[in-house]
Short mmCIF file of C-alpha atoms in Angstrom, two decimals:
data_model
loop_
_atom_site.label_atom_id
_atom_site.label_comp_id
_atom_site.label_asym_id
_atom_site.label_seq_id
_atom_site.Cartn_x
_atom_site.Cartn_y
_atom_site.Cartn_z
CA UNK A 544 -11.90 29.41 -6.59
CA UNK A 545 -8.78 28.51 -6.92
CA UNK A 546 -7.04 25.46 -8.79
CA UNK A 547 -4.22 23.20 -7.04
CA UNK A 548 -3.67 20.35 -9.37
CA UNK A 549 -0.81 18.15 -8.47
CA UNK A 550 0.59 15.65 -10.68
CA UNK A 551 1.64 12.10 -8.95
CA UNK A 552 4.99 11.44 -9.49
CA UNK A 553 6.01 7.69 -9.63
CA UNK A 554 9.76 8.23 -10.43
CA UNK A 555 12.56 10.89 -10.88
CA UNK A 556 11.09 10.97 -15.20
CA UNK A 557 7.83 12.05 -13.71
CA UNK A 558 9.35 14.69 -10.69
CA UNK A 559 11.53 16.12 -13.62
CA UNK A 560 8.47 16.49 -15.83
CA UNK A 561 5.63 17.80 -14.62
CA UNK A 562 3.75 20.29 -16.74
CA UNK A 563 3.13 23.61 -16.45
CA UNK A 564 1.05 24.84 -13.86
CA UNK A 565 0.51 21.63 -12.09
CA UNK A 566 2.28 20.66 -8.47
CA UNK A 567 4.54 18.12 -8.04
CA UNK A 568 2.85 15.17 -5.68
CA UNK A 569 6.46 13.21 -4.86
CA UNK A 570 5.63 9.51 -4.54
CA UNK A 571 9.30 8.56 -5.79
CA UNK A 572 9.35 5.92 -2.82
CA UNK A 573 6.47 3.92 -4.56
CA UNK A 574 6.02 2.77 -0.86
CA UNK A 575 2.83 1.08 -1.49
CA UNK A 576 2.78 0.11 -4.88
CA UNK A 577 -0.25 -2.24 -4.09
CA UNK A 578 -2.80 0.65 -3.79
CA UNK A 579 -1.23 2.65 -6.80
CA UNK A 580 -2.06 6.28 -6.74
CA UNK A 581 -4.77 6.01 -3.92
CA UNK A 582 -1.74 5.79 -1.11
CA UNK A 583 -0.06 9.53 -2.22
CA UNK A 584 -3.24 10.79 -2.49
CA UNK A 585 -4.52 9.85 0.85
CA UNK A 586 -1.28 10.52 2.15
CA UNK A 587 -1.83 14.14 0.95
CA UNK A 588 -5.02 14.46 2.42
CA UNK A 589 -4.45 12.97 6.19
CA UNK A 590 -1.11 15.49 6.41
CA UNK A 591 -2.14 18.81 4.75
CA UNK A 592 -4.85 21.28 5.35
CA UNK A 593 -7.26 21.71 2.64
CA UNK A 594 -8.86 25.38 1.90
CA UNK A 595 -12.11 25.89 1.23
CA UNK A 596 -11.56 28.53 -1.76
CA UNK A 597 -9.88 26.01 -3.65
CA UNK A 598 -10.40 23.11 -5.79
CA UNK A 599 -7.89 20.34 -5.79
CA UNK A 600 -6.93 17.29 -7.85
CA UNK A 601 -4.40 14.55 -7.81
CA UNK A 602 -3.61 13.81 -11.74
CA UNK A 603 -1.19 10.76 -13.17
CA UNK A 604 1.08 11.70 -15.48
CA UNK A 605 -0.87 10.37 -18.21
CA UNK A 606 -3.69 12.88 -17.83
CA UNK A 607 -2.60 15.12 -20.95
CA UNK A 608 -2.27 12.06 -22.96
CA UNK A 609 -5.61 10.26 -21.80
CA UNK A 610 -7.74 13.69 -22.05
CA UNK A 611 -5.82 15.91 -24.13
CA UNK A 612 -5.97 19.04 -21.53
CA UNK A 613 -3.45 20.57 -20.00
CA UNK A 614 -3.74 23.22 -16.95
CA UNK A 615 -4.16 26.23 -19.07
CA UNK A 616 -7.26 24.31 -20.38
CA UNK A 617 -8.16 23.29 -17.13
CA UNK A 618 -8.39 26.91 -15.52
CA UNK A 619 -10.01 28.22 -18.69
CA UNK A 620 -13.05 25.50 -18.09
CA UNK A 621 -13.24 26.06 -14.73
CA UNK A 622 -13.35 29.89 -14.89
CA UNK A 623 -15.84 30.07 -17.72
CA UNK A 624 -18.12 27.25 -16.32
CA UNK A 625 -17.76 27.17 -12.43
CA UNK A 626 -20.75 27.65 -10.49
CA UNK A 627 -19.58 26.45 -6.72
CA UNK A 628 -19.95 22.59 -7.71
CA UNK A 629 -18.15 20.14 -5.19
CA UNK A 630 -16.38 18.51 -8.19
CA UNK A 631 -15.75 19.28 -11.60
CA UNK A 632 -14.81 15.85 -13.72
CA UNK A 633 -12.07 15.71 -16.24
CA UNK A 634 -13.02 12.01 -17.17
CA UNK A 635 -11.54 10.30 -20.07
CA UNK A 636 -13.55 7.51 -22.52
CA UNK A 637 -16.83 8.66 -23.04
CA UNK A 638 -17.63 5.49 -24.82
CA UNK A 639 -17.12 3.46 -21.73
CA UNK A 640 -19.32 5.73 -20.01
CA UNK A 641 -21.89 5.68 -22.70
CA UNK A 642 -21.75 1.86 -23.66
CA UNK A 643 -22.44 0.69 -20.42
CA UNK A 644 -25.35 0.94 -17.54
CA UNK A 645 -22.95 2.16 -14.99
CA UNK A 646 -19.30 2.19 -13.85
CA UNK A 647 -19.67 -1.02 -12.12
CA UNK A 648 -20.99 -3.00 -15.31
CA UNK A 649 -18.27 -1.35 -17.25
CA UNK A 650 -15.76 -2.50 -14.74
CA UNK A 651 -16.75 -6.15 -14.76
CA UNK A 652 -16.34 -6.44 -18.18
CA UNK A 653 -12.71 -5.43 -17.77
CA UNK A 654 -12.15 -7.30 -14.20
CA UNK A 655 -14.28 -9.96 -13.69
CA UNK A 656 -16.58 -9.79 -10.17
CA UNK A 657 -15.83 -6.10 -10.01
CA UNK A 658 -19.19 -5.40 -9.97
CA UNK A 659 -20.26 -7.59 -6.55
CA UNK A 660 -17.24 -6.54 -4.99
CA UNK A 661 -18.42 -2.89 -5.37
CA UNK A 662 -21.69 -4.07 -4.26
CA UNK A 663 -20.44 -5.91 -1.02
CA UNK A 664 -18.45 -2.89 -0.34
CA UNK A 665 -21.42 -0.44 -1.06
CA UNK A 666 -23.62 -2.76 1.42
CA UNK A 667 -21.01 -2.51 4.32
CA UNK A 668 -19.93 0.74 3.84
CA UNK A 669 -21.79 3.28 1.48
CA UNK A 670 -25.60 3.10 3.02
CA UNK A 671 -26.63 -0.04 0.99
CA UNK A 672 -26.35 1.45 -2.14
CA UNK A 673 -27.62 -0.30 -5.38
CA UNK A 674 -24.99 -0.69 -7.48
CA UNK A 675 -26.42 -2.89 -10.13
CA UNK A 676 -29.53 -0.63 -10.82
CA UNK A 677 -27.24 2.76 -10.36
CA UNK A 678 -27.07 4.91 -13.60
CA UNK A 679 -24.11 6.66 -14.55
CA UNK A 680 -23.52 9.31 -16.98
CA UNK A 681 -21.31 12.19 -17.71
CA UNK A 682 -22.23 14.06 -14.57
CA UNK A 683 -21.39 11.41 -12.19
CA UNK A 684 -18.71 8.98 -14.11
CA UNK A 685 -15.45 9.18 -13.03
CA UNK A 686 -12.65 7.68 -14.62
CA UNK A 687 -8.83 7.61 -13.47
CA UNK A 688 -9.32 9.90 -10.05
CA UNK A 689 -9.18 12.62 -13.10
CA UNK A 690 -11.41 15.30 -11.49
CA UNK A 691 -10.83 18.33 -9.13
CA UNK A 692 -13.00 19.13 -6.19
CA UNK A 693 -13.89 21.37 -3.28
CA UNK A 694 -12.81 19.93 0.40
CA UNK A 695 -16.15 19.06 1.36
CA UNK A 696 -15.85 16.64 -1.36
CA UNK A 697 -12.53 14.98 -0.62
CA UNK A 698 -13.51 14.61 3.07
CA UNK A 699 -16.46 12.52 2.02
CA UNK A 700 -14.11 10.24 -0.62
CA UNK A 701 -11.35 9.97 2.33
CA UNK A 702 -13.80 8.45 4.37
CA UNK A 703 -15.05 5.92 1.55
CA UNK A 704 -11.53 5.39 0.76
CA UNK A 705 -10.37 4.88 4.49
CA UNK A 706 -13.51 2.28 5.42
CA UNK A 707 -12.17 0.42 2.07
CA UNK A 708 -8.64 0.88 3.14
CA UNK A 709 -9.04 -0.28 6.58
CA UNK A 710 -10.99 -3.32 5.41
CA UNK A 711 -8.58 -4.30 3.05
CA UNK A 712 -5.58 -4.06 5.44
CA UNK A 713 -7.74 -5.64 8.62
CA UNK A 714 -7.82 -8.67 5.81
CA UNK A 715 -10.19 -10.68 8.08
CA UNK A 716 -13.50 -10.38 6.34
CA UNK A 717 -15.27 -12.19 3.41
CA UNK A 718 -14.65 -8.63 1.64
CA UNK A 719 -11.24 -8.14 2.60
CA UNK A 720 -10.94 -11.34 0.96
CA UNK A 721 -12.22 -10.19 -2.19
CA UNK A 722 -10.83 -6.69 -2.30
CA UNK A 723 -7.45 -8.17 -1.88
CA UNK A 724 -7.78 -10.90 -4.43
CA UNK A 725 -5.91 -10.64 -8.14
CA UNK A 726 -7.34 -9.55 -11.83
CA UNK A 727 -6.92 -8.65 -14.95
CA UNK A 728 -5.19 -5.16 -15.80
CA UNK A 729 -4.10 -5.75 -19.42
CA UNK A 730 -1.15 -8.17 -18.99
CA UNK A 731 -0.52 -7.52 -15.16
CA UNK A 732 -2.53 -8.73 -12.05
CA UNK A 733 -3.52 -6.39 -9.71
CA UNK A 734 -5.38 -6.35 -6.46
CA UNK A 735 -9.45 -6.01 -6.77
CA UNK A 736 -9.11 -3.18 -4.27
CA UNK A 737 -7.65 -0.73 -7.01
CA UNK A 738 -10.52 -0.93 -8.83
CA UNK A 739 -12.98 -0.42 -6.21
CA UNK A 740 -11.29 2.18 -5.08
CA UNK A 741 -11.09 4.10 -8.57
CA UNK A 742 -14.96 3.87 -8.25
CA UNK A 743 -15.37 5.88 -5.17
CA UNK A 744 -15.57 8.86 -6.18
CA UNK A 745 -18.62 7.73 -8.20
CA UNK A 746 -20.24 5.72 -5.23
CA UNK A 747 -19.74 9.03 -3.27
CA UNK A 748 -21.88 11.28 -6.03
CA UNK A 749 -24.48 8.13 -6.03
CA UNK A 750 -25.33 8.65 -2.52
#
């Protein structure tokens, strides 16, 4: 499989410092900051052809800082270990993956009520997946959207992402109200929908 890893570039500084081996995904207009990195990934998937023989990844500028990996490390791992899986994860935070039963419980610890919002989303759009009893581990935990995947997985990811997006944008249901509410992220206040979206890849793997 070929590898196409993109760095999401939010600013002229990140555009000018794309790591060797990565492609730039230009998001310097920051047109929808309320969706964070979901917006440029969504725009790419909606407007570009994905090849069947390529693993695609859309990674933040903090990827190296959080994982200690560069493009050479990614390539070496994939070329040594890849056996036609739909997705290859490079998620950081093994401790958070281990401490909590699943990524929904983990998210709720940092963003109060996230677990219940994820459950509402799954009841409506993800075949009623029971997030409370789900078990996540190193093979299905995705943090920070740090993964590379085949076209087939990205199609499923986008399908779930579009349901989330349309629900939040229409803002006409109890779930939409919960998605658009603010929650804490360090010292910031951000929409809950961002943290539900970050769990879309794990939801897809659990289905």
